[in-house]
Coordinates of N, CA and C in Angstrom, one line a residue:
Chain A
G1 N -18.7 -125.1 -24.3 CA -18.3 -123.7 -24.1 C -16.8 -123.6 -24.0
A2 N -16.3 -122.3 -24.0 CA -14.9 -122.1 -24.0 C -14.3 -122.5 -22.6
G3 N -13.1 -123.0 -22.7 CA -12.4 -123.3 -21.5 C -11.5 -122.2 -21.0
V4 N -10.6 -122.5 -20.1 CA -9.6 -121.5 -19.6 C -8.5 -121.3 -20.7
S5 N -8.3 -120.1 -21.0 CA -7.2 -119.8 -22.0 C -6.1 -119.0 -21.3
Q6 N -4.9 -119.2 -21.9 CA -3.7 -118.6 -21.3 C -2.9 -118.1 -22.5
S7 N -2.2 -116.9 -22.3 CA -1.4 -116.4 -23.3 C -0.2 -115.7 -22.7
P8 N 1.0 -115.7 -23.3 CA 1.3 -116.5 -24.5 C 1.4 -118.0 -24.2
S9 N 1.5 -118.8 -25.2 CA 1.7 -120.3 -24.9 C 3.1 -120.5 -24.6
N10 N 4.0 -119.8 -25.2 CA 5.4 -119.9 -24.9 C 6.0 -118.5 -24.8
K11 N 7.0 -118.3 -23.9 CA 7.6 -117.0 -23.7 C 9.1 -117.3 -23.4
V12 N 10.0 -116.7 -24.2 CA 11.4 -116.8 -24.0 C 11.9 -115.4 -23.6
T13 N 12.5 -115.2 -22.5 CA 12.9 -113.9 -22.1 C 14.4 -113.9 -21.6
E14 N 15.0 -112.8 -21.6 CA 16.3 -112.7 -21.0 C 16.3 -112.5 -19.5
K15 N 17.2 -113.0 -18.8 CA 17.4 -112.8 -17.4 C 17.3 -111.3 -17.1
G16 N 16.5 -110.9 -16.1 CA 16.4 -109.5 -15.7 C 15.2 -108.8 -16.3
K17 N 14.6 -109.3 -17.3 CA 13.5 -108.7 -18.0 C 12.2 -109.0 -17.2
D18 N 11.2 -108.2 -17.3 CA 9.9 -108.5 -16.7 C 9.0 -109.2 -17.7
V19 N 8.1 -110.1 -17.2 CA 7.1 -110.8 -18.1 C 5.8 -110.7 -17.5
E20 N 4.8 -110.7 -18.4 CA 3.4 -110.8 -18.0 C 2.7 -112.0 -18.6
L21 N 2.0 -112.7 -17.8 CA 1.3 -113.9 -18.2 C -0.2 -113.7 -18.0
R22 N -1.0 -114.0 -19.0 CA -2.4 -113.7 -18.9 C -3.2 -115.0 -18.8
C23 N -4.3 -114.9 -18.1 CA -5.3 -116.0 -17.9 C -6.7 -115.5 -18.1
D24 N -7.5 -116.1 -19.0 CA -8.9 -115.9 -19.1 C -9.6 -117.1 -18.6
P25 N -10.3 -116.9 -17.5 CA -11.0 -118.1 -16.9 C -12.3 -118.4 -17.6
I26 N -13.0 -119.4 -17.2 CA -14.3 -119.8 -17.7 C -15.3 -118.8 -17.2
S27 N -16.1 -118.3 -18.1 CA -17.1 -117.3 -17.7 C -18.0 -117.8 -16.6
G28 N -18.1 -116.9 -15.6 CA -18.9 -117.3 -14.4 C -18.2 -117.9 -13.3
H29 N -16.9 -118.3 -13.5 CA -16.1 -118.9 -12.4 C -15.5 -117.7 -11.6
T30 N -15.8 -117.8 -10.3 CA -15.4 -116.7 -9.4 C -14.0 -116.9 -8.8
A31 N -13.6 -118.2 -8.8 CA -12.3 -118.5 -8.2 C -11.3 -118.7 -9.3
L32 N -10.1 -118.2 -9.1 CA -9.0 -118.3 -10.1 C -7.7 -118.6 -9.4
Y33 N -6.9 -119.5 -10.0 CA -5.7 -120.0 -9.3 C -4.5 -119.9 -10.3
W34 N -3.4 -119.7 -9.7 CA -2.1 -119.8 -10.5 C -1.2 -120.8 -9.8
Y35 N -0.6 -121.7 -10.7 CA 0.3 -122.7 -10.2 C 1.5 -122.6 -11.1
R36 N 2.6 -123.2 -10.6 CA 3.8 -123.3 -11.3 C 4.2 -124.8 -11.4
Q37 N 4.6 -125.3 -12.6 CA 4.9 -126.7 -12.7 C 6.3 -126.8 -13.3
S38 N 7.2 -127.3 -12.5 CA 8.6 -127.5 -12.9 C 8.8 -129.0 -13.1
L39 N 9.8 -129.3 -13.9 CA 10.1 -130.7 -14.2 C 10.4 -131.5 -13.0
G40 N 9.5 -132.5 -12.7 CA 9.8 -133.3 -11.6 C 9.3 -132.8 -10.3
Q41 N 8.7 -131.6 -10.3 CA 8.3 -130.9 -9.0 C 6.8 -130.9 -8.8
G42 N 6.0 -131.4 -9.6 CA 4.6 -131.4 -9.4 C 4.1 -130.0 -9.6
L43 N 3.0 -129.7 -9.0 CA 2.3 -128.4 -9.1 C 2.6 -127.6 -7.8
E44 N 3.1 -126.4 -8.0 CA 3.4 -125.5 -6.9 C 2.3 -124.4 -6.9
F45 N 1.5 -124.3 -5.8 CA 0.5 -123.3 -5.7 C 1.2 -121.9 -5.6
L46 N 0.7 -120.9 -6.3 CA 1.2 -119.6 -6.2 C 0.2 -118.6 -5.5
I47 N -1.0 -118.5 -6.1 CA -1.9 -117.5 -5.5 C -3.3 -117.9 -6.0
Y48 N -4.3 -117.5 -5.2 CA -5.7 -117.7 -5.7 C -6.5 -116.4 -5.5
F49 N -7.5 -116.2 -6.4 CA -8.4 -115.1 -6.3 C -9.8 -115.6 -6.1
Q50 N -10.5 -114.9 -5.2 CA -12.0 -115.0 -5.1 C -12.5 -113.7 -5.6
G51 N -13.2 -113.7 -6.7 CA -13.5 -112.4 -7.3 C -12.2 -111.7 -7.7
N52 N -12.1 -110.4 -7.3 CA -10.9 -109.6 -7.5 C -9.9 -109.6 -6.4
S53 N -10.3 -110.3 -5.3 CA -9.4 -110.3 -4.1 C -8.6 -111.6 -4.0
A54 N -7.4 -111.4 -3.5 CA -6.5 -112.5 -3.3 C -6.3 -112.9 -1.9
P55 N -7.2 -113.7 -1.3 CA -7.1 -114.1 0.1 C -5.8 -114.8 0.5
D56 N -5.2 -115.5 -0.5 CA -4.1 -116.4 -0.2 C -3.0 -116.1 -1.2
K57 N -1.9 -115.4 -0.7 CA -0.8 -115.1 -1.6 C 0.4 -115.9 -1.1
S58 N 0.2 -116.9 -0.3 CA 1.3 -117.6 0.4 C 2.2 -118.3 -0.5
G59 N 1.8 -118.6 -1.7 CA 2.7 -119.4 -2.5 C 3.6 -118.6 -3.4
L60 N 3.4 -117.3 -3.4 CA 4.3 -116.5 -4.3 C 5.8 -116.6 -3.8
P61 N 6.7 -117.0 -4.7 CA 8.1 -117.3 -4.3 C 8.8 -116.1 -3.7
S62 N 8.6 -115.0 -4.3 CA 9.3 -113.8 -3.8 C 8.5 -112.5 -4.2
D63 N 9.1 -111.4 -3.8 CA 8.4 -110.1 -4.1 C 8.5 -109.7 -5.6
R64 N 9.2 -110.5 -6.3 CA 9.3 -110.3 -7.8 C 8.0 -110.7 -8.5
F65 N 7.3 -111.6 -7.8 CA 6.0 -112.1 -8.3 C 4.8 -111.3 -7.8
S66 N 3.9 -111.0 -8.7 CA 2.7 -110.3 -8.3 C 1.6 -110.7 -9.3
A67 N 0.4 -110.6 -8.8 CA -0.8 -111.0 -9.7 C -1.9 -110.0 -9.4
E68 N -2.7 -109.8 -10.4 CA -4.0 -109.1 -10.2 C -5.1 -109.7 -11.0
R69 N -6.3 -109.4 -10.6 CA -7.5 -109.8 -11.4 C -8.4 -108.6 -11.4
T70 N -8.9 -108.4 -12.6 CA -9.8 -107.2 -12.8 C -11.2 -107.7 -13.3
G71 N -12.2 -107.0 -12.9 CA -13.6 -107.3 -13.3 C -14.0 -108.7 -13.0
G72 N -13.4 -109.4 -12.0 CA -13.7 -110.7 -11.7 C -13.5 -111.7 -12.8
S73 N -12.6 -111.3 -13.7 CA -12.4 -112.2 -14.9 C -10.9 -112.4 -15.2
V74 N -10.3 -111.6 -16.1 CA -9.0 -111.8 -16.5 C -8.0 -111.6 -15.4
S75 N -6.9 -112.4 -15.4 CA -5.9 -112.3 -14.4 C -4.5 -112.2 -15.1
T76 N -3.6 -111.4 -14.5 CA -2.3 -111.3 -15.0 C -1.3 -111.6 -13.9
L77 N -0.4 -112.5 -14.2 CA 0.7 -112.8 -13.3 C 2.0 -112.1 -13.9
T78 N 2.6 -111.3 -13.0 CA 3.8 -110.5 -13.5 C 5.0 -111.0 -12.7
I79 N 6.1 -111.3 -13.4 CA 7.3 -111.6 -12.8 C 8.3 -110.6 -13.2
Q80 N 8.9 -109.9 -12.2 CA 9.8 -108.8 -12.5 C 11.3 -109.4 -12.3
R81 N 12.1 -108.8 -13.1 CA 13.6 -109.1 -13.0 C 13.7 -110.6 -13.0
T82 N 13.3 -111.3 -14.1 CA 13.3 -112.7 -14.2 C 14.6 -113.3 -13.9
Q83 N 14.6 -114.5 -13.3 CA 15.8 -115.3 -13.1 C 15.6 -116.6 -13.7
Q84 N 16.8 -117.3 -13.9 CA 16.7 -118.6 -14.6 C 15.8 -119.6 -13.9
E85 N 15.8 -119.5 -12.6 CA 15.0 -120.5 -11.8 C 13.5 -120.2 -11.9
D86 N 13.1 -119.1 -12.6 CA 11.7 -118.9 -12.8 C 11.2 -119.7 -14.0
S87 N 12.1 -120.3 -14.8 CA 11.7 -121.1 -15.9 C 10.8 -122.3 -15.5
A88 N 9.7 -122.4 -16.1 CA 8.7 -123.4 -15.7 C 7.5 -123.2 -16.6
V89 N 6.5 -124.1 -16.4 CA 5.2 -123.9 -17.0 C 4.3 -123.3 -15.9
Y90 N 3.6 -122.2 -16.3 CA 2.7 -121.5 -15.4 C 1.3 -121.9 -15.8
L91 N 0.6 -122.5 -14.9 CA -0.8 -123.0 -15.2 C -1.8 -122.1 -14.4
C92 N -2.9 -121.8 -15.1 CA -4.0 -121.1 -14.5 C -5.2 -122.0 -14.4
A93 N -6.0 -121.9 -13.4 CA -7.2 -122.7 -13.3 C -8.3 -121.9 -12.8
S94 N -9.5 -122.2 -13.0 CA -10.7 -121.5 -12.5 C -11.7 -122.5 -12.0
S95 N -12.6 -122.1 -11.1 CA -13.6 -122.9 -10.6 C -14.8 -122.1 -10.1
L96 N -15.9 -122.7 -9.8 CA -17.1 -122.0 -9.5 C -17.0 -121.2 -8.2
G97 N -16.1 -121.7 -7.3 CA -15.9 -120.9 -6.0 C -15.2 -121.7 -5.0
L98 N -15.0 -121.1 -3.9 CA -14.2 -121.8 -2.8 C -14.9 -121.7 -1.5
A99 N -15.8 -120.7 -1.4 CA -16.4 -120.4 -0.1 C -17.3 -121.6 0.4
G100 N -17.4 -121.7 1.7 CA -18.3 -122.7 2.3 C -17.9 -124.1 2.2
G101 N -16.7 -124.4 1.8 CA -16.3 -125.8 1.7 C -16.8 -126.5 0.5
A102 N -17.2 -125.8 -0.5 CA -17.7 -126.4 -1.7 C -16.6 -127.1 -2.5
A103 N -16.9 -128.3 -3.0 CA -15.9 -129.2 -3.6 C -15.9 -129.0 -5.1
Y104 N -15.8 -127.8 -5.6 CA -15.8 -127.6 -7.0 C -14.5 -128.0 -7.6
E105 N -14.5 -128.7 -8.7 CA -13.2 -129.0 -9.3 C -12.7 -127.8 -10.1
Q106 N -11.4 -127.8 -10.3 CA -10.8 -126.7 -11.0 C -10.6 -127.1 -12.5
Y107 N -10.7 -126.2 -13.3 CA -10.5 -126.4 -14.8 C -9.2 -125.6 -15.2
F108 N -8.3 -126.3 -15.8 CA -7.0 -125.8 -16.1 C -6.9 -125.3 -17.5
G109 N -6.1 -124.3 -17.7 CA -5.7 -123.8 -19.0 C -4.5 -124.7 -19.5
P110 N -4.1 -124.4 -20.7 CA -3.0 -125.2 -21.3 C -1.6 -124.8 -20.8
G111 N -1.5 -123.6 -20.1 CA -0.2 -123.2 -19.5 C 0.6 -122.3 -20.4
T112 N 1.5 -121.6 -19.8 CA 2.5 -120.8 -20.5 C 3.8 -121.3 -20.1
R113 N 4.6 -121.7 -21.1 CA 6.0 -122.2 -20.9 C 6.9 -121.0 -20.9
L114 N 7.5 -120.7 -19.7 CA 8.4 -119.6 -19.6 C 9.8 -120.1 -19.6
T115 N 10.7 -119.6 -20.5 CA 12.1 -119.9 -20.5 C 12.9 -118.6 -20.3
V116 N 13.7 -118.6 -19.3 CA 14.6 -117.5 -19.0 C 16.0 -117.8 -19.3
T117 N 16.6 -117.1 -20.3 CA 17.9 -117.4 -20.8 C 19.0 -116.5 -20.2
Chain B
A1 N -2.2 -128.3 8.4 CA -1.6 -128.4 7.1 C -2.1 -129.6 6.4
Q2 N -2.2 -129.6 5.1 CA -2.6 -130.7 4.3 C -1.5 -131.1 3.3
S3 N -1.5 -132.4 3.0 CA -0.4 -132.9 2.1 C -0.9 -134.2 1.4
V4 N -0.3 -134.5 0.3 CA -0.6 -135.6 -0.5 C 0.7 -136.3 -0.9
A5 N 0.7 -137.6 -0.8 CA 1.9 -138.4 -1.2 C 1.5 -139.4 -2.4
Q6 N 2.2 -139.3 -3.4 CA 2.1 -140.3 -4.5 C 3.4 -141.1 -4.5
P7 N 3.5 -142.3 -3.9 CA 4.7 -142.9 -3.6 C 5.5 -143.4 -4.8
E8 N 4.8 -143.5 -6.0 CA 5.4 -144.0 -7.2 C 5.6 -142.9 -8.2
D9 N 6.9 -142.8 -8.6 CA 7.1 -141.8 -9.7 C 6.6 -142.3 -11.0
Q10 N 6.6 -143.6 -11.2 CA 6.2 -144.2 -12.5 C 5.5 -145.6 -12.2
V11 N 4.5 -145.8 -13.0 CA 3.8 -147.1 -12.9 C 3.8 -147.7 -14.4
N12 N 4.2 -148.9 -14.5 CA 4.2 -149.6 -15.8 C 3.2 -150.7 -15.8
V13 N 2.4 -150.8 -16.8 CA 1.4 -151.8 -16.9 C 1.2 -152.2 -18.4
A14 N 0.9 -153.4 -18.7 CA 0.6 -153.9 -20.0 C -0.9 -153.6 -20.4
E15 N -1.1 -153.3 -21.6 CA -2.5 -153.0 -22.1 C -3.4 -154.2 -21.8
G16 N -4.6 -153.9 -21.3 CA -5.5 -154.9 -20.9 C -5.4 -155.4 -19.5
N17 N -4.3 -155.1 -18.8 CA -4.2 -155.4 -17.4 C -4.8 -154.3 -16.5
P18 N -5.2 -154.7 -15.3 CA -5.7 -153.6 -14.4 C -4.5 -152.7 -13.9
L19 N -4.9 -151.5 -13.6 CA -3.9 -150.5 -13.1 C -4.3 -149.9 -11.8
T20 N -3.3 -149.6 -11.0 CA -3.6 -148.8 -9.8 C -2.5 -147.8 -9.6
V21 N -2.9 -146.6 -9.4 CA -2.0 -145.5 -9.1 C -2.3 -145.0 -7.6
K22 N -1.3 -145.0 -6.8 CA -1.5 -144.9 -5.4 C -1.5 -143.4 -4.9
C23 N -2.3 -143.1 -3.9 CA -2.3 -141.8 -3.3 C -2.7 -141.9 -1.8
T24 N -1.9 -141.3 -1.0 CA -2.3 -141.1 0.4 C -2.3 -139.6 0.8
Y25 N -3.1 -139.3 1.8 CA -3.3 -137.9 2.1 C -3.2 -137.6 3.6
S26 N -3.1 -136.4 3.9 CA -3.1 -135.9 5.3 C -3.9 -134.6 5.4
V27 N -4.9 -134.5 6.1 CA -5.6 -133.3 6.4 C -6.1 -133.3 7.9
S28 N -6.4 -132.1 8.4 CA -6.8 -132.0 9.8 C -8.2 -132.4 9.9
G29 N -9.0 -132.2 8.9 CA -10.4 -132.5 9.0 C -10.8 -133.6 8.0
N30 N -12.0 -133.5 7.5 CA -12.4 -134.4 6.4 C -12.0 -133.9 5.1
P31 N -11.7 -134.8 4.2 CA -11.1 -134.3 2.9 C -12.1 -134.3 1.7
Y32 N -11.8 -133.4 0.8 CA -12.3 -133.6 -0.6 C -11.1 -134.1 -1.3
L33 N -11.3 -135.1 -2.2 CA -10.1 -135.7 -2.9 C -10.4 -135.7 -4.4
F34 N -9.4 -135.5 -5.1 CA -9.5 -135.3 -6.6 C -8.4 -136.1 -7.3
W35 N -8.7 -136.5 -8.5 CA -7.7 -137.0 -9.4 C -7.7 -136.2 -10.7
Y36 N -6.5 -135.8 -11.2 CA -6.4 -135.1 -12.5 C -5.4 -135.9 -13.3
V37 N -5.6 -135.7 -14.7 CA -4.6 -136.3 -15.6 C -4.1 -135.2 -16.5
Q38 N -2.8 -135.4 -16.9 CA -2.1 -134.4 -17.7 C -1.5 -135.2 -18.9
Y39 N -2.0 -134.9 -20.1 CA -1.4 -135.5 -21.3 C -0.2 -134.6 -21.7
P40 N 0.7 -135.1 -22.5 CA 1.9 -134.3 -22.9 C 1.5 -132.9 -23.5
N41 N 2.2 -131.9 -23.0 CA 2.0 -130.5 -23.5 C 0.5 -130.0 -23.3
R42 N -0.2 -130.6 -22.4 CA -1.5 -130.1 -22.1 C -1.7 -129.7 -20.7
G43 N -2.8 -129.0 -20.4 CA -3.1 -128.7 -19.0 C -3.7 -129.9 -18.3
L44 N -4.0 -129.8 -17.1 CA -4.6 -130.8 -16.3 C -6.1 -131.0 -16.6
Q45 N -6.5 -132.2 -16.7 CA -8.0 -132.5 -16.9 C -8.5 -133.2 -15.7
F46 N -9.7 -132.8 -15.2 CA -10.3 -133.4 -14.1 C -10.8 -134.8 -14.4
L47 N -10.5 -135.8 -13.6 CA -11.0 -137.2 -13.7 C -12.2 -137.5 -12.8
L48 N -12.0 -137.3 -11.5 CA -13.0 -137.7 -10.6 C -12.8 -137.0 -9.3
K49 N -13.8 -137.1 -8.4 CA -13.6 -136.5 -7.0 C -14.4 -137.3 -6.0
Y50 N -14.0 -137.3 -4.8 CA -14.7 -137.8 -3.7 C -15.2 -136.6 -2.8
I51 N -16.5 -136.6 -2.5 CA -17.0 -135.6 -1.7 C -17.6 -136.2 -0.4
T52 N -18.5 -137.1 -0.6 CA -19.1 -137.8 0.5 C -19.9 -139.0 0.0
G53 N -20.3 -139.9 0.9 CA -21.1 -141.0 0.4 C -20.3 -142.2 0.0
D54 N -20.7 -142.8 -1.1 CA -20.1 -144.1 -1.5 C -18.6 -143.9 -1.6
N55 N -17.9 -144.9 -1.0 CA -16.4 -144.8 -1.1 C -15.8 -145.1 -2.4
L56 N -16.5 -145.7 -3.3 CA -16.1 -146.0 -4.7 C -16.6 -144.9 -5.6
V57 N -15.7 -144.1 -6.2 CA -16.1 -143.1 -7.1 C -15.8 -143.4 -8.5
K58 N -16.7 -143.2 -9.4 CA -16.4 -143.5 -10.8 C -16.3 -142.2 -11.5
G59 N -15.3 -142.2 -12.5 CA -15.1 -140.9 -13.2 C -15.0 -141.1 -14.7
S60 N -14.2 -140.2 -15.3 CA -14.1 -140.2 -16.8 C -13.2 -141.4 -17.3
Y61 N -13.4 -141.8 -18.5 CA -12.5 -142.7 -19.2 C -12.4 -144.1 -18.5
G62 N -13.4 -144.5 -17.8 CA -13.4 -145.8 -17.1 C -12.7 -145.8 -15.8
F63 N -12.1 -144.7 -15.4 CA -11.4 -144.7 -14.1 C -12.3 -144.7 -12.9
E64 N -11.8 -145.2 -11.8 CA -12.5 -145.1 -10.5 C -11.5 -145.0 -9.4
A65 N -11.9 -144.6 -8.3 CA -11.0 -144.5 -7.1 C -11.8 -144.8 -5.9
E66 N -11.0 -145.4 -4.9 CA -11.7 -145.8 -3.7 C -11.1 -145.0 -2.5
F67 N -12.0 -144.4 -1.8 CA -11.7 -143.6 -0.6 C -11.6 -144.6 0.6
N68 N -10.5 -144.6 1.3 CA -10.3 -145.4 2.5 C -9.9 -144.5 3.6
K69 N -10.9 -144.2 4.5 CA -10.6 -143.3 5.5 C -9.6 -143.8 6.6
S70 N -9.7 -145.1 6.9 CA -8.8 -145.6 7.9 C -7.3 -145.6 7.4
Q71 N -7.1 -145.8 6.1 CA -5.8 -145.8 5.5 C -5.4 -144.5 4.9
T72 N -6.3 -143.5 5.0 CA -6.1 -142.2 4.4 C -5.6 -142.3 3.0
S73 N -6.3 -143.1 2.2 CA -5.8 -143.4 0.8 C -7.0 -143.1 -0.2
F74 N -6.6 -142.9 -1.4 CA -7.5 -142.6 -2.5 C -6.9 -143.1 -3.8
H75 N -6.7 -144.4 -3.9 CA -6.0 -145.0 -5.0 C -6.9 -144.9 -6.3
L76 N -6.3 -144.6 -7.4 CA -6.9 -144.6 -8.7 C -6.8 -145.9 -9.4
K77 N -7.9 -146.4 -10.0 CA -7.9 -147.7 -10.5 C -8.6 -147.8 -11.9
K78 N -8.2 -148.8 -12.7 CA -9.0 -149.0 -13.9 C -8.9 -150.5 -14.2
P79 N -9.9 -151.2 -14.5 CA -9.9 -152.6 -14.7 C -9.1 -153.1 -15.9
S80 N -9.0 -152.3 -17.0 CA -8.3 -152.7 -18.1 C -7.6 -151.5 -18.8
A81 N -6.3 -151.4 -18.7 CA -5.6 -150.3 -19.2 C -5.5 -150.2 -20.7
L82 N -5.5 -149.0 -21.2 CA -5.3 -148.7 -22.6 C -4.0 -147.9 -22.8
V83 N -3.4 -148.1 -24.0 CA -2.2 -147.4 -24.3 C -2.4 -145.9 -24.2
S84 N -3.6 -145.5 -24.6 CA -3.9 -144.0 -24.5 C -4.1 -143.5 -23.1
D85 N -4.1 -144.4 -22.1 CA -4.1 -143.9 -20.7 C -2.8 -143.4 -20.3
S86 N -1.7 -143.6 -21.0 CA -0.4 -143.2 -20.7 C -0.4 -141.7 -20.5
A87 N 0.0 -141.2 -19.3 CA -0.1 -139.8 -19.0 C 0.5 -139.6 -17.6
L88 N 0.5 -138.4 -17.1 CA 0.9 -138.0 -15.8 C -0.4 -137.8 -14.9
Y89 N -0.5 -138.5 -13.8 CA -1.6 -138.4 -13.0 C -1.3 -137.8 -11.6
F90 N -2.2 -136.8 -11.3 CA -2.0 -136.1 -10.0 C -3.2 -136.3 -9.1
C91 N -2.9 -136.6 -7.8 CA -3.9 -136.7 -6.8 C -3.9 -135.3 -6.0
A92 N -5.0 -134.9 -5.6 CA -5.1 -133.6 -4.8 C -6.1 -133.7 -3.7
V93 N -5.8 -133.0 -2.6 CA -6.7 -133.0 -1.5 C -7.0 -131.6 -1.0
R94 N -8.2 -131.4 -0.4 CA -8.5 -130.2 0.2 C -9.3 -130.5 1.4
D95 N -9.0 -129.8 2.5 CA -9.8 -129.9 3.7 C -11.1 -129.2 3.5
R96 N -12.2 -129.9 3.8 CA -13.5 -129.4 3.5 C -14.0 -128.2 4.4
G97 N -13.2 -127.9 5.4 CA -13.5 -126.7 6.2 C -12.8 -125.5 5.7
G98 N -13.4 -124.4 5.9 CA -12.6 -123.1 5.6 C -12.4 -122.9 4.1
Y99 N -11.3 -122.2 3.9 CA -11.0 -121.7 2.6 C -9.7 -122.2 2.0
S100 N -9.4 -123.4 2.4 CA -8.1 -124.0 2.0 C -8.2 -124.3 0.5
T101 N -7.0 -124.2 -0.2 CA -7.0 -124.5 -1.6 C -6.5 -126.0 -1.8
L102 N -6.5 -126.4 -3.0 CA -6.1 -127.8 -3.3 C -4.6 -127.9 -3.1
T103 N -4.2 -129.0 -2.6 CA -2.8 -129.4 -2.5 C -2.6 -130.6 -3.4
F104 N -1.6 -130.5 -4.3 CA -1.4 -131.6 -5.3 C -0.2 -132.5 -4.9
G105 N -0.3 -133.8 -5.2 CA 0.9 -134.6 -5.1 C 1.9 -134.3 -6.3
K106 N 3.0 -135.0 -6.3 CA 4.0 -134.7 -7.3 C 3.8 -135.4 -8.6
G107 N 2.8 -136.2 -8.6 CA 2.4 -136.8 -9.9 C 3.0 -138.2 -10.1
T108 N 2.3 -139.1 -10.8 CA 2.8 -140.4 -11.1 C 2.6 -140.6 -12.6
M109 N 3.7 -140.9 -13.3 CA 3.7 -141.2 -14.7 C 3.2 -142.6 -14.9
L110 N 2.1 -142.8 -15.7 CA 1.6 -144.1 -16.0 C 2.0 -144.4 -17.5
L111 N 2.7 -145.5 -17.6 CA 3.1 -146.0 -19.0 C 2.4 -147.3 -19.3
V112 N 1.6 -147.3 -20.3 CA 0.9 -148.6 -20.7 C 1.5 -149.1 -22.0
S113 N 2.0 -150.3 -21.9 CA 2.7 -150.8 -23.1 C 1.8 -151.7 -23.9
P114 N 1.9 -151.7 -25.2 CA 1.0 -152.5 -26.1 C 1.2 -154.0 -25.8

């Protein structure tokens, strides 16, 4: 079946512009996660959704970052007034769920490489 | 709070030799533990996980990992490395209580030479 898809695969934007990154999770996966991967920094957790709700937004770096999920499916990560330090690969993942301590593995998309010039 | 340490930025091994990629963790309760692999310009792929039961977990591509509660470790192993195993490997932990999300280590680059 189809995996997690993300678009665009690459995005180059000028400092100060807004960008939107899209994630299509695996059908039926109720949990959706956003991470940021910078060179040599590992994976930085940004936000997760259970259904359309975001119980944990603790990883969002600043108020320039926001995310939403509609219909329990597609999610959009928006970065306003981009800065050069926002340059990174943004990864989305989905899983069957998080509730009750279930140890479901996450399935990752290929990522969006964002470059802010 | 939960955390993961991967003490080696890079591991070098010759093809055919056994490999070990180290991981230690810290959680307040009992852990779920995961290994993921990332090939160049690709997303992360799930390798294996420890939930409960047998401390030796077998996963994809001939990899296995051993859960050691007393040492809070979950080292990834393979008896005979392949050049195609060269990739970035991430260990991750989640406290099995509540709604905590996965915490990843910084990753270990595995380089297998012919």
